[in-house]
PDB file of C-alpha atoms in Angstrom:
ATOM      1  CA  MET A 214     -36.951 -30.076 -11.423  1.00 56.00           C
ATOM      2  CA  THR A 215     -38.810 -29.295  -8.296  1.00 59.00           C
ATOM      3  CA  ASN A 216     -42.145 -28.167  -9.396  1.00 65.00           C
ATOM      4  CA  ASN A 217     -42.439 -25.459  -7.305  1.00 68.00           C
ATOM      5  CA  LEU A 218     -41.481 -22.263  -8.774  1.00 69.00           C
ATOM      6  CA  ILE A 219     -41.865 -20.088  -5.364  1.00 81.00           C
ATOM      7  CA  SER A 220     -39.055 -22.331  -4.223  1.00 80.00           C
ATOM      8  CA  VAL A 221     -36.635 -20.089  -5.910  1.00 76.00           C
ATOM      9  CA  PHE A 222     -37.388 -17.120  -3.874  1.00 82.00           C
ATOM     10  CA  TYR A 223     -37.267 -18.593  -0.831  1.00 85.00           C
ATOM     11  CA  LEU A 224     -33.437 -19.519  -1.670  1.00 86.00           C
ATOM     12  CA  SER A 225     -32.626 -15.981  -2.927  1.00 86.00           C
ATOM     13  CA  ALA A 226     -34.418 -14.454   0.461  1.00 90.00           C
ATOM     14  CA  SER A 227     -32.444 -17.131   2.492  1.00 91.00           C
ATOM     15  CA  SER A 228     -29.169 -16.042   0.477  1.00 91.00           C
ATOM     16  CA  TRP A 229     -29.984 -12.451   1.265  1.00 89.00           C
ATOM     17  CA  LEU A 230     -30.492 -12.926   4.645  1.00 92.00           C
ATOM     18  CA  LEU A 231     -27.563 -14.851   5.026  1.00 91.00           C
ATOM     19  CA  LEU A 232     -25.271 -12.239   3.489  1.00 88.00           C
ATOM     20  CA  ALA A 233     -26.875  -9.874   5.484  1.00 88.00           C
ATOM     21  CA  LEU A 234     -25.832 -11.920   8.721  1.00 89.00           C
ATOM     22  CA  LEU A 235     -22.104 -12.140   7.538  1.00 87.00           C
ATOM     23  CA  CYS A 236     -21.957  -8.421   6.745  1.00 81.00           C
ATOM     24  CA  ALA A 237     -23.735  -7.700  10.011  1.00 80.00           C
ATOM     25  CA  VAL A 238     -21.364 -10.097  12.393  1.00 80.00           C
ATOM     26  CA  ALA A 239     -18.568 -11.450  10.376  1.00 77.00           C
ATOM     27  CA  LEU A 240     -17.166  -9.093   8.365  1.00 74.00           C
ATOM     28  CA  PRO A 241     -14.326  -7.156   9.781  1.00 69.00           C
ATOM     29  CA  GLU A 242     -14.351  -3.428  10.211  1.00 65.00           C
ATOM     30  CA  SER A 243     -11.332  -2.047   7.678  1.00 64.00           C
ATOM     31  CA  LEU A 244     -10.600   1.447   9.674  1.00 64.00           C
ATOM     32  CA  SER A 245      -9.743   1.503  12.959  1.00 66.00           C
ATOM     33  CA  ILE A 246     -11.484   3.476  15.582  1.00 73.00           C
ATOM     34  CA  GLU A 247      -9.047   6.608  15.305  1.00 73.00           C
ATOM     35  CA  THR A 248      -9.963   6.908  11.417  1.00 70.00           C
ATOM     36  CA  ARG A 249     -13.704   6.135  12.112  1.00 71.00           C
ATOM     37  CA  ASP A 250     -13.778   9.028  14.792  1.00 74.00           C
ATOM     38  CA  LYS A 251     -12.031  11.376  12.371  1.00 76.00           C
ATOM     39  CA  LYS A 252     -14.078  10.280   9.450  1.00 70.00           C
ATOM     40  CA  ARG A 253     -17.493  10.987  11.507  1.00 76.00           C
ATOM     41  CA  VAL A 254     -16.358  14.517  12.466  1.00 78.00           C
ATOM     42  CA  GLU A 255     -15.639  15.256   8.584  1.00 72.00           C
ATOM     43  CA  ARG A 256     -18.998  13.986   7.566  1.00 69.00           C
ATOM     44  CA  GLU A 257     -20.624  16.171  10.496  1.00 72.00           C
ATOM     45  CA  HIS A 258     -18.670  19.375   9.494  1.00 69.00           C
ATOM     46  CA  LYS A 259     -19.862  18.873   5.740  1.00 66.00           C
ATOM     47  CA  ARG A 260     -23.506  18.070   6.862  1.00 64.00           C
ATOM     48  CA  LEU A 261     -23.633  21.639   8.612  1.00 61.00           C
ATOM     49  CA  ALA A 262     -22.234  23.276   5.895  1.00 61.00           C
ATOM     50  CA  ARG A 263     -24.140  21.562   3.372  1.00 59.00           C
ATOM     51  CA  THR A 264     -26.786  23.661   1.272  1.00 58.00           C
ATOM     52  CA  GLY A 265     -28.921  20.843   0.193  1.00 59.00           C
ATOM     53  CA  ARG A 266     -28.082  20.954  -3.649  1.00 66.00           C
ATOM     54  CA  TRP A 267     -29.693  18.322  -5.513  1.00 58.00           C
ATOM     55  CA  TRP A 268     -26.460  17.312  -7.208  1.00 65.00           C
ATOM     56  CA  ASP A 269     -24.500  16.703  -4.146  1.00 68.00           C
ATOM     57  CA  PHE A 270     -25.744  12.645  -4.493  1.00 68.00           C
ATOM     58  CA  ALA A 271     -23.022  12.423  -7.572  1.00 74.00           C
ATOM     59  CA  ALA A 272     -20.073  14.216  -5.726  1.00 78.00           C
ATOM     60  CA  PRO A 273     -18.021  11.117  -5.280  1.00 80.00           C
ATOM     61  CA  LEU A 274     -17.519  11.454  -9.243  1.00 87.00           C
ATOM     62  CA  ALA A 275     -15.336  14.285  -8.609  1.00 85.00           C
ATOM     63  CA  ILE A 276     -12.580  11.735  -8.026  1.00 89.00           C
ATOM     64  CA  PHE A 277     -12.331  10.864 -11.750  1.00 90.00           C
ATOM     65  CA  VAL A 278     -11.878  14.093 -12.436  1.00 88.00           C
ATOM     66  CA  PRO A 279      -8.104  14.418 -14.128  1.00 88.00           C
ATOM     67  CA  LYS A 280      -5.213  15.847 -11.700  1.00 83.00           C
ATOM     68  CA  LYS A 281      -2.317  17.943 -12.115  1.00 80.00           C
ATOM     69  CA  ARG A 282       0.872  15.485 -10.665  1.00 74.00           C
ATOM     70  CA  VAL A 283       3.895  16.889  -9.363  1.00 70.00           C
ATOM     71  CA  GLY A 284       6.305  17.826 -11.821  1.00 68.00           C
ATOM     72  CA  ARG A 285       4.149  16.885 -14.696  1.00 72.00           C
ATOM     73  CA  PHE A 286       2.865  19.300 -17.572  1.00 73.00           C
ATOM     74  CA  ARG A 287      -0.041  17.149 -18.395  1.00 80.00           C
ATOM     75  CA  ARG A 288      -2.876  15.835 -16.501  1.00 84.00           C
ATOM     76  CA  ASP A 289      -3.623  12.367 -15.006  1.00 85.00           C
ATOM     77  CA  TRP A 290      -6.521  10.912 -17.133  1.00 91.00           C
ATOM     78  CA  ASN A 291      -5.891   7.374 -15.947  1.00 92.00           C
ATOM     79  CA  LEU A 292      -8.645   7.559 -13.183  1.00 93.00           C
ATOM     80  CA  LEU A 293     -11.372   9.076 -15.444  1.00 94.00           C
ATOM     81  CA  ALA A 294     -10.129   6.165 -18.212  1.00 95.00           C
ATOM     82  CA  VAL A 295     -10.945   3.606 -15.939  1.00 96.00           C
ATOM     83  CA  GLY A 296     -14.374   4.915 -14.797  1.00 95.00           C
ATOM     84  CA  THR A 297     -15.594   5.861 -18.354  1.00 96.00           C
ATOM     85  CA  ALA A 298     -14.213   1.759 -18.971  1.00 97.00           C
ATOM     86  CA  ALA A 299     -16.534   0.644 -16.008  1.00 96.00           C
ATOM     87  CA  PHE A 300     -19.481   2.769 -16.871  1.00 97.00           C
ATOM     88  CA  THR A 301     -19.498   1.432 -20.688  1.00 97.00           C
ATOM     89  CA  MET A 302     -19.012  -2.149 -19.802  1.00 97.00           C
ATOM     90  CA  LEU A 303     -21.502  -2.092 -17.080  1.00 96.00           C
ATOM     91  CA  LEU A 304     -23.910  -0.582 -19.401  1.00 96.00           C
ATOM     92  CA  VAL A 305     -23.576  -4.381 -21.528  1.00 96.00           C
ATOM     93  CA  TYR A 306     -24.900  -5.579 -18.127  1.00 94.00           C
ATOM     94  CA  GLY A 307     -28.524  -4.387 -19.106  1.00 92.00           C
ATOM     95  CA  ILE A 308     -28.473  -7.413 -21.581  1.00 94.00           C
ATOM     96  CA  TYR A 309     -28.815  -9.993 -19.440  1.00 90.00           C
ATOM     97  CA  HIS A 310     -32.448 -10.392 -19.481  1.00 90.00           C
ATOM     98  CA  MET A 311     -32.420  -9.453 -23.152  1.00 94.00           C
ATOM     99  CA  LYS A 312     -30.684 -12.671 -23.881  1.00 94.00           C
ATOM    100  CA  PHE A 313     -33.486 -14.518 -22.393  1.00 93.00           C
ATOM    101  CA  GLN A 314     -36.012 -12.563 -24.645  1.00 94.00           C
ATOM    102  CA  TYR A 315     -33.502 -13.334 -27.330  1.00 95.00           C
ATOM    103  CA  ALA A 316     -33.861 -17.000 -27.134  1.00 94.00           C
ATOM    104  CA  ILE A 317     -37.307 -17.160 -26.230  1.00 94.00           C
ATOM    105  CA  PHE A 318     -38.322 -15.461 -29.658  1.00 94.00           C
ATOM    106  CA  THR A 319     -35.457 -17.043 -31.687  1.00 93.00           C
ATOM    107  CA  TYR A 320     -35.654 -20.492 -30.321  1.00 93.00           C
ATOM    108  CA  ALA A 321     -38.977 -20.830 -28.785  1.00 92.00           C
ATOM    109  CA  TRP A 322     -37.184 -21.788 -25.467  1.00 92.00           C
ATOM    110  CA  GLY A 323     -39.704 -22.394 -22.608  1.00 91.00           C
ATOM    111  CA  SER A 324     -38.929 -21.984 -18.623  1.00 85.00           C
ATOM    112  CA  GLU A 325     -37.116 -25.572 -18.732  1.00 87.00           C
ATOM    113  CA  GLN A 326     -34.608 -24.657 -21.373  1.00 92.00           C
ATOM    114  CA  LEU A 327     -33.883 -21.334 -19.944  1.00 91.00           C
ATOM    115  CA  GLY A 328     -33.141 -22.885 -16.399  1.00 88.00           C
ATOM    116  CA  TYR A 329     -30.911 -25.427 -17.910  1.00 92.00           C
ATOM    117  CA  TYR A 330     -29.198 -22.305 -19.776  1.00 93.00           C
ATOM    118  CA  LEU A 331     -28.996 -20.316 -16.380  1.00 91.00           C
ATOM    119  CA  ALA A 332     -27.348 -23.067 -14.337  1.00 91.00           C
ATOM    120  CA  TYR A 333     -24.967 -23.916 -17.299  1.00 92.00           C
ATOM    121  CA  ILE A 334     -23.857 -19.897 -17.616  1.00 92.00           C
ATOM    122  CA  GLY A 335     -23.665 -19.758 -13.778  1.00 90.00           C
ATOM    123  CA  SER A 336     -21.406 -22.514 -13.381  1.00 92.00           C
ATOM    124  CA  ALA A 337     -19.148 -21.366 -16.146  1.00 92.00           C
ATOM    125  CA  ARG A 338     -18.927 -18.219 -14.139  1.00 91.00           C
ATOM    126  CA  ALA A 339     -18.450 -20.051 -10.780  1.00 91.00           C
ATOM    127  CA  VAL A 340     -15.961 -22.109 -12.377  1.00 92.00           C
ATOM    128  CA  HIS A 341     -13.954 -19.015 -13.559  1.00 91.00           C
ATOM    129  CA  LEU A 342     -14.355 -16.799 -10.563  1.00 89.00           C
ATOM    130  CA  LEU A 343     -13.519 -19.930  -8.015  1.00 91.00           C
ATOM    131  CA  LEU A 344     -10.731 -22.040 -10.103  1.00 91.00           C
ATOM    132  CA  LEU A 345      -9.588 -20.284 -13.281  1.00 90.00           C
ATOM    133  CA  LEU A 346      -9.329 -16.769 -12.267  1.00 89.00           C
ATOM    134  CA  PRO A 347      -7.126 -17.370  -8.941  1.00 89.00           C
ATOM    135  CA  ALA A 348      -4.729 -19.830 -10.713  1.00 89.00           C
ATOM    136  CA  VAL A 349      -4.013 -17.165 -13.493  1.00 84.00           C
ATOM    137  CA  ILE A 350      -3.299 -14.268 -11.034  1.00 83.00           C
ATOM    138  CA  ARG A 351      -1.525 -16.566  -8.567  1.00 83.00           C
ATOM    139  CA  LEU A 352       0.795 -17.589 -12.260  1.00 82.00           C
ATOM    140  CA  ILE A 353       0.779 -14.240 -13.217  1.00 77.00           C
ATOM    141  CA  ARG A 354       2.085 -12.788  -9.821  1.00 74.00           C
ATOM    142  CA  HIS A 355       4.587 -15.517  -9.676  1.00 75.00           C
ATOM    143  CA  TYR A 356       6.632 -13.866 -12.541  1.00 73.00           C
ATOM    144  CA  TYR A 357       5.555 -10.495 -12.221  1.00 64.00           C
ATOM    145  CA  GLY A 358       5.718  -9.772  -8.765  1.00 59.00           C
ATOM    146  CA  THR A 359       3.415  -9.678  -5.494  1.00 57.00           C
ATOM    147  CA  HIS A 360       1.336  -6.592  -6.106  1.00 61.00           C
ATOM    148  CA  SER A 361       1.756  -5.583  -9.482  1.00 76.00           C
ATOM    149  CA  LEU A 362      -0.244  -2.849 -10.971  1.00 83.00           C
ATOM    150  CA  SER A 363       0.192  -3.761 -14.297  1.00 85.00           C
ATOM    151  CA  THR A 364      -1.092  -7.392 -13.718  1.00 85.00           C
ATOM    152  CA  ASP A 365      -4.503  -5.720 -12.571  1.00 89.00           C
ATOM    153  CA  HIS A 366      -4.104  -3.327 -16.348  1.00 91.00           C
ATOM    154  CA  ARG A 367      -3.453  -6.604 -17.935  1.00 89.00           C
ATOM    155  CA  LEU A 368      -6.282  -8.561 -16.538  1.00 91.00           C
ATOM    156  CA  ALA A 369      -8.976  -5.763 -16.692  1.00 94.00           C
ATOM    157  CA  THR A 370      -8.394  -5.275 -20.313  1.00 95.00           C
ATOM    158  CA  PHE A 371      -7.414  -8.751 -21.271  1.00 94.00           C
ATOM    159  CA  SER A 372     -11.238  -9.270 -19.615  1.00 94.00           C
ATOM    160  CA  VAL A 373     -12.950  -6.780 -21.298  1.00 96.00           C
ATOM    161  CA  ALA A 374     -11.391  -8.101 -25.083  1.00 97.00           C
ATOM    162  CA  LEU A 375     -12.759 -11.336 -24.507  1.00 96.00           C
ATOM    163  CA  ASP A 376     -15.912 -10.049 -23.957  1.00 96.00           C
ATOM    164  CA  VAL A 377     -15.514  -7.665 -26.693  1.00 97.00           C
ATOM    165  CA  LEU A 378     -15.088 -11.162 -29.015  1.00 97.00           C
ATOM    166  CA  ALA A 379     -17.367 -13.207 -27.354  1.00 96.00           C
ATOM    167  CA  TYR A 380     -20.417 -10.274 -28.393  1.00 96.00           C
ATOM    168  CA  THR A 381     -18.951 -10.147 -32.145  1.00 97.00           C
ATOM    169  CA  LEU A 382     -19.373 -13.880 -32.244  1.00 96.00           C
ATOM    170  CA  THR A 383     -22.775 -13.924 -30.973  1.00 95.00           C
ATOM    171  CA  SER A 384     -23.486 -10.888 -33.390  1.00 95.00           C
ATOM    172  CA  LEU A 385     -21.906 -12.878 -36.607  1.00 95.00           C
ATOM    173  CA  SER A 386     -23.095 -16.542 -35.654  1.00 93.00           C
ATOM    174  CA  PRO A 387     -26.170 -17.520 -38.169  1.00 92.00           C
ATOM    175  CA  PRO A 388     -29.436 -17.411 -35.929  1.00 87.00           C
ATOM    176  CA  SER A 389     -30.490 -20.939 -36.549  1.00 88.00           C
ATOM    177  CA  ALA A 390     -27.317 -22.197 -34.941  1.00 91.00           C
ATOM    178  CA  MET A 391     -28.270 -22.590 -31.120  1.00 94.00           C
ATOM    179  CA  TRP A 392     -24.989 -24.375 -30.100  1.00 94.00           C
ATOM    180  CA  ALA A 393     -23.361 -20.747 -31.254  1.00 94.00           C
ATOM    181  CA  PHE A 394     -25.658 -18.863 -29.114  1.00 95.00           C
ATOM    182  CA  VAL A 395     -24.950 -20.972 -26.099  1.00 94.00           C
ATOM    183  CA  LEU A 396     -21.102 -20.940 -26.827  1.00 94.00           C
ATOM    184  CA  PHE A 397     -20.420 -17.563 -27.359  1.00 94.00           C
ATOM    185  CA  THR A 398     -22.735 -15.951 -24.923  1.00 93.00           C
ATOM    186  CA  SER A 399     -21.346 -18.513 -22.001  1.00 92.00           C
ATOM    187  CA  MET A 400     -17.652 -16.868 -23.026  1.00 92.00           C
ATOM    188  CA  SER A 401     -18.860 -13.672 -21.274  1.00 91.00           C
ATOM    189  CA  SER A 402     -18.408 -15.656 -18.108  1.00 89.00           C
ATOM    190  CA  PHE A 403     -14.689 -15.986 -18.254  1.00 90.00           C
ATOM    191  CA  ALA A 404     -14.683 -12.255 -18.171  1.00 90.00           C
ATOM    192  CA  GLY A 405     -15.946 -11.789 -14.656  1.00 88.00           C
ATOM    193  CA  GLY A 406     -12.601 -10.799 -13.631  1.00 89.00           C
ATOM    194  CA  ALA A 407     -12.573  -7.346 -15.470  1.00 93.00           C
ATOM    195  CA  LEU A 408     -14.741  -5.010 -12.900  1.00 93.00           C
ATOM    196  CA  PRO A 409     -12.803  -6.529  -9.823  1.00 92.00           C
ATOM    197  CA  ALA A 410      -9.423  -6.160 -11.732  1.00 93.00           C
ATOM    198  CA  MET A 411     -10.704  -2.055 -12.491  1.00 95.00           C
ATOM    199  CA  HIS A 412     -11.279  -1.456  -8.586  1.00 93.00           C
ATOM    200  CA  ALA A 413      -8.103  -2.657  -8.157  1.00 90.00           C
ATOM    201  CA  LEU A 414      -6.156  -0.878 -10.894  1.00 92.00           C
ATOM    202  CA  ALA A 415      -8.030   2.590  -9.925  1.00 92.00           C
ATOM    203  CA  LEU A 416      -7.392   1.990  -6.018  1.00 91.00           C
ATOM    204  CA  GLY A 417      -3.555   1.421  -7.185  1.00 89.00           C
ATOM    205  CA  ILE A 418      -3.554   4.924  -9.366  1.00 90.00           C
ATOM    206  CA  LEU A 419      -5.237   6.521  -6.677  1.00 89.00           C
ATOM    207  CA  THR A 420      -2.716   5.349  -4.289  1.00 86.00           C
ATOM    208  CA  ALA A 421       0.107   6.484  -6.372  1.00 84.00           C
ATOM    209  CA  GLN A 422      -0.945   9.749  -6.693  1.00 83.00           C
ATOM    210  CA  GLU A 423      -1.708  10.144  -2.908  1.00 82.00           C
ATOM    211  CA  LYS A 424       1.864   8.653  -2.002  1.00 80.00           C
ATOM    212  CA  GLU A 425       3.071  11.144  -4.683  1.00 77.00           C
ATOM    213  CA  GLU A 426       1.380  13.841  -2.886  1.00 76.00           C
ATOM    214  CA  ALA A 427       2.685  13.314   0.539  1.00 75.00           C
ATOM    215  CA  GLU A 428       6.132  12.959  -0.712  1.00 71.00           C
ATOM    216  CA  ALA A 429       5.693  16.371  -2.440  1.00 70.00           C
ATOM    217  CA  ALA A 430       4.778  17.469   1.148  1.00 69.00           C
ATOM    218  CA  GLY A 431       7.684  15.877   2.824  1.00 67.00           C
ATOM    219  CA  SER A 432       5.818  13.596   5.102  1.00 52.00           C
ATOM    220  CA  GLY A 433       7.307  10.400   2.704  1.00 48.00           C
ATOM    221  CA  VAL A 434       3.732   8.356   3.750  1.00 48.00           C
ATOM    222  CA  SER A 435       0.690   8.531   2.467  1.00 46.00           C
ATOM    223  CA  VAL A 436      -2.292  10.647   4.955  1.00 46.00           C
ATOM    224  CA  GLU A 437      -4.313   8.107   7.422  1.00 44.00           C
ATOM    225  CA  VAL A 438      -7.253   8.838   5.828  1.00 45.00           C
ATOM    226  CA  ASN A 439      -7.321   8.692   2.163  1.00 58.00           C
ATOM    227  CA  HIS A 440      -9.752   8.525  -0.734  1.00 73.00           C
ATOM    228  CA  ALA A 441     -10.489   5.120  -0.972  1.00 78.00           C
ATOM    229  CA  GLY A 442     -14.058   5.419   0.153  1.00 79.00           C
ATOM    230  CA  ARG A 443     -14.609   8.050  -2.012  1.00 84.00           C
ATOM    231  CA  LEU A 444     -13.475   6.036  -4.900  1.00 89.00           C
ATOM    232  CA  PHE A 445     -15.453   3.326  -4.532  1.00 89.00           C
ATOM    233  CA  GLY A 446     -18.613   5.175  -3.415  1.00 88.00           C
ATOM    234  CA  ALA A 447     -17.763   6.378  -7.173  1.00 91.00           C
ATOM    235  CA  PHE A 448     -17.610   3.397  -8.226  1.00 93.00           C
ATOM    236  CA  GLY A 449     -20.930   2.562  -6.762  1.00 92.00           C
ATOM    237  CA  LEU A 450     -22.529   5.341  -8.035  1.00 92.00           C
ATOM    238  CA  VAL A 451     -21.362   4.390 -11.634  1.00 94.00           C
ATOM    239  CA  GLN A 452     -22.538   1.140 -11.186  1.00 93.00           C
ATOM    240  CA  ALA A 453     -26.000   1.849  -9.894  1.00 92.00           C
ATOM    241  CA  THR A 454     -26.587   4.342 -12.675  1.00 93.00           C
ATOM    242  CA  SER A 455     -25.265   2.443 -15.564  1.00 95.00           C
ATOM    243  CA  GLN A 456     -26.260  -1.091 -14.857  1.00 94.00           C
ATOM    244  CA  ILE A 457     -29.236  -0.936 -12.756  1.00 93.00           C
ATOM    245  CA  LEU A 458     -30.805   2.157 -14.650  1.00 93.00           C
ATOM    246  CA  LEU A 459     -29.586   3.136 -17.872  1.00 95.00           C
ATOM    247  CA  GLY A 460     -28.248  -0.485 -19.154  1.00 95.00           C
ATOM    248  CA  PRO A 461     -31.626  -2.214 -18.982  1.00 95.00           C
ATOM    249  CA  LEU A 462     -33.584   0.826 -20.013  1.00 95.00           C
ATOM    250  CA  MET A 463     -31.464   0.897 -23.071  1.00 96.00           C
ATOM    251  CA  PHE A 464     -31.308  -2.440 -24.268  1.00 96.00           C
ATOM    252  CA  GLY A 465     -35.071  -2.948 -23.518  1.00 95.00           C
ATOM    253  CA  ALA A 466     -35.455   0.151 -25.936  1.00 96.00           C
ATOM    254  CA  LEU A 467     -32.875  -1.288 -28.609  1.00 96.00           C
ATOM    255  CA  TYR A 468     -35.049  -4.711 -28.671  1.00 96.00           C
ATOM    256  CA  SER A 469     -38.482  -3.330 -28.723  1.00 94.00           C
ATOM    257  CA  ILE A 470     -37.557  -1.591 -31.876  1.00 96.00           C
ATOM    258  CA  SER A 471     -35.353  -4.341 -33.564  1.00 94.00           C
ATOM    259  CA  VAL A 472     -36.667  -7.613 -32.899  1.00 93.00           C
ATOM    260  CA  TYR A 473     -38.741  -8.130 -35.965  1.00 93.00           C
ATOM    261  CA  SER A 474     -36.224  -6.239 -38.485  1.00 93.00           C
ATOM    262  CA  PHE A 475     -32.808  -7.339 -36.552  1.00 94.00           C
ATOM    263  CA  PRO A 476     -33.046  -9.003 -33.270  1.00 93.00           C
ATOM    264  CA  LYS A 477     -29.139  -9.700 -32.930  1.00 95.00           C
ATOM    265  CA  ALA A 478     -28.669  -5.433 -32.583  1.00 96.00           C
ATOM    266  CA  ILE A 479     -28.329  -5.527 -28.563  1.00 96.00           C
ATOM    267  CA  PHE A 480     -25.791  -8.038 -29.381  1.00 97.00           C
ATOM    268  CA  VAL A 481     -23.945  -5.334 -32.052  1.00 97.00           C
ATOM    269  CA  VAL A 482     -24.435  -2.721 -29.701  1.00 97.00           C
ATOM    270  CA  ALA A 483     -22.990  -4.498 -26.871  1.00 97.00           C
ATOM    271  CA  ALA A 484     -19.540  -5.374 -28.408  1.00 97.00           C
ATOM    272  CA  GLY A 485     -19.674  -1.790 -29.514  1.00 97.00           C
ATOM    273  CA  LEU A 486     -19.801  -0.438 -26.043  1.00 97.00           C
ATOM    274  CA  LEU A 487     -17.095  -3.207 -24.702  1.00 97.00           C
ATOM    275  CA  ALA A 488     -14.976  -2.081 -27.489  1.00 98.00           C
ATOM    276  CA  VAL A 489     -14.709   1.607 -25.880  1.00 98.00           C
ATOM    277  CA  ALA A 490     -14.574   0.034 -22.415  1.00 97.00           C
ATOM    278  CA  CYS A 491     -11.523  -1.795 -23.868  1.00 97.00           C
ATOM    279  CA  PHE A 492     -10.063   1.523 -25.741  1.00 97.00           C
ATOM    280  CA  CYS A 493     -10.522   3.240 -22.817  1.00 96.00           C
ATOM    281  CA  LEU A 494      -8.006   0.693 -20.684  1.00 96.00           C
ATOM    282  CA  THR A 495      -5.228   0.605 -23.477  1.00 95.00           C
ATOM    283  CA  THR A 496      -5.122   4.719 -22.961  1.00 94.00           C
ATOM    284  CA  VAL A 497      -3.981   4.364 -18.889  1.00 93.00           C
ATOM    285  CA  ARG A 498      -0.685   4.926 -18.936  1.00 89.00           C
ATOM    286  CA  LEU A 499       1.460   3.701 -15.862  1.00 85.00           C
ATOM    287  CA  SER A 500       4.832   4.971 -14.983  1.00 81.00           C
ATOM    288  CA  LYS A 501       7.661   3.036 -13.430  1.00 81.00           C
ATOM    289  CA  GLU A 502       7.088   5.550 -10.152  1.00 78.00           C
ATOM    290  CA  ASP A 503       3.323   5.065  -9.850  1.00 76.00           C
ATOM    291  CA  LYS A 504       3.815   0.981  -9.972  1.00 77.00           C
ATOM    292  CA  HIS A 505       6.323   1.087  -7.468  1.00 73.00           C
ATOM    293  CA  ARG A 506       3.718   3.642  -5.197  1.00 75.00           C
ATOM    294  CA  ALA A 507       0.733   1.271  -6.034  1.00 74.00           C
ATOM    295  CA  GLU A 508       3.285  -1.695  -4.940  1.00 74.00           C
ATOM    296  CA  GLU A 509       4.141  -0.191  -1.417  1.00 72.00           C
ATOM    297  CA  GLY A 510       0.532   0.813  -0.144  1.00 70.00           C
ATOM    298  CA  ALA A 511      -0.771  -2.585  -1.354  1.00 67.00           C
ATOM    299  CA  ILE A 512       2.002  -4.055   0.909  1.00 63.00           C
ATOM    300  CA  GLU A 513       0.744  -1.705   3.794  1.00 66.00           C
ATOM    301  CA  ARG A 514      -2.605  -2.334   3.419  1.00 64.00           C
ATOM    302  CA  GLU A 515      -1.900  -6.064   3.577  1.00 62.00           C
ATOM    303  CA  HIS A 516       0.230  -5.925   6.877  1.00 60.00           C
ATOM    304  CA  GLY A 517      -2.231  -2.953   8.415  1.00 55.00           C
ATOM    305  CA  GLY A 518      -0.331  -0.364   7.803  1.00 48.00           C
ATOM    306  CA  GLY A 519      -2.303   1.922   5.880  1.00 49.00           C
ATOM    307  CA  PRO A 520      -5.875   3.067   6.419  1.00 46.00           C
TER     308      PRO A 520
END
């Protein structure tokens, strides 16, 4: 519409600059000075003791290893299930650019049509994340409590299931029906709450584990420096590996070998991966004690009592 293709790059650069400024001067520090000093000393000790092994970058992933729980015979597989669900779901994010290739190949779209499609998808996602999802969460919390681990579990599972439905319908719709492609692919915009819900669910599970360990040790409260940083570091590593590296590579290779025989293969594979993610989330088992401990931890963080 502006007839200036370079303007979008100026807009993107300005947005990143604004984000950098916000992170530098506006976002508050989440840790107290004492906690930061303690963390700094721990990192220095680890740095001095490090042997330089090349796989040390994957150390945060150890947090997903199933743990023995106090008074339980079986290990707790919940964090591994959530991490696996996030990994398989983020793989599907690699299909993003392949959707455009499919539209160009099937419907002979040009830059103008792709621009309208991107604007439509972006608007749908913005409406969902800014209006619909907060309203739904507020409504659910009104009936299930302020900090409910089950709410995060339900939201993550429902969002991934909606994504499964969207890609399944896209796979089954006739190739000639352009309206079906636009409608069904836009349904994925309403599954944008899946990853944040998984993060909240995993943090609640981790909080419950730490509180249980603290209670077993006799302190009754969580230690000041917990492993939430390692958890989100692990999620960051999962996202970088899955969404940025493996996902685009896999879907790009799949589309290149199937474009002339079965171009919708990318949507079939996406639906299958999301079904695996949904299954992993359904295997998460939350006890009443874990829900209560997670709720206590959320209240402590909200009021500044936690790390």
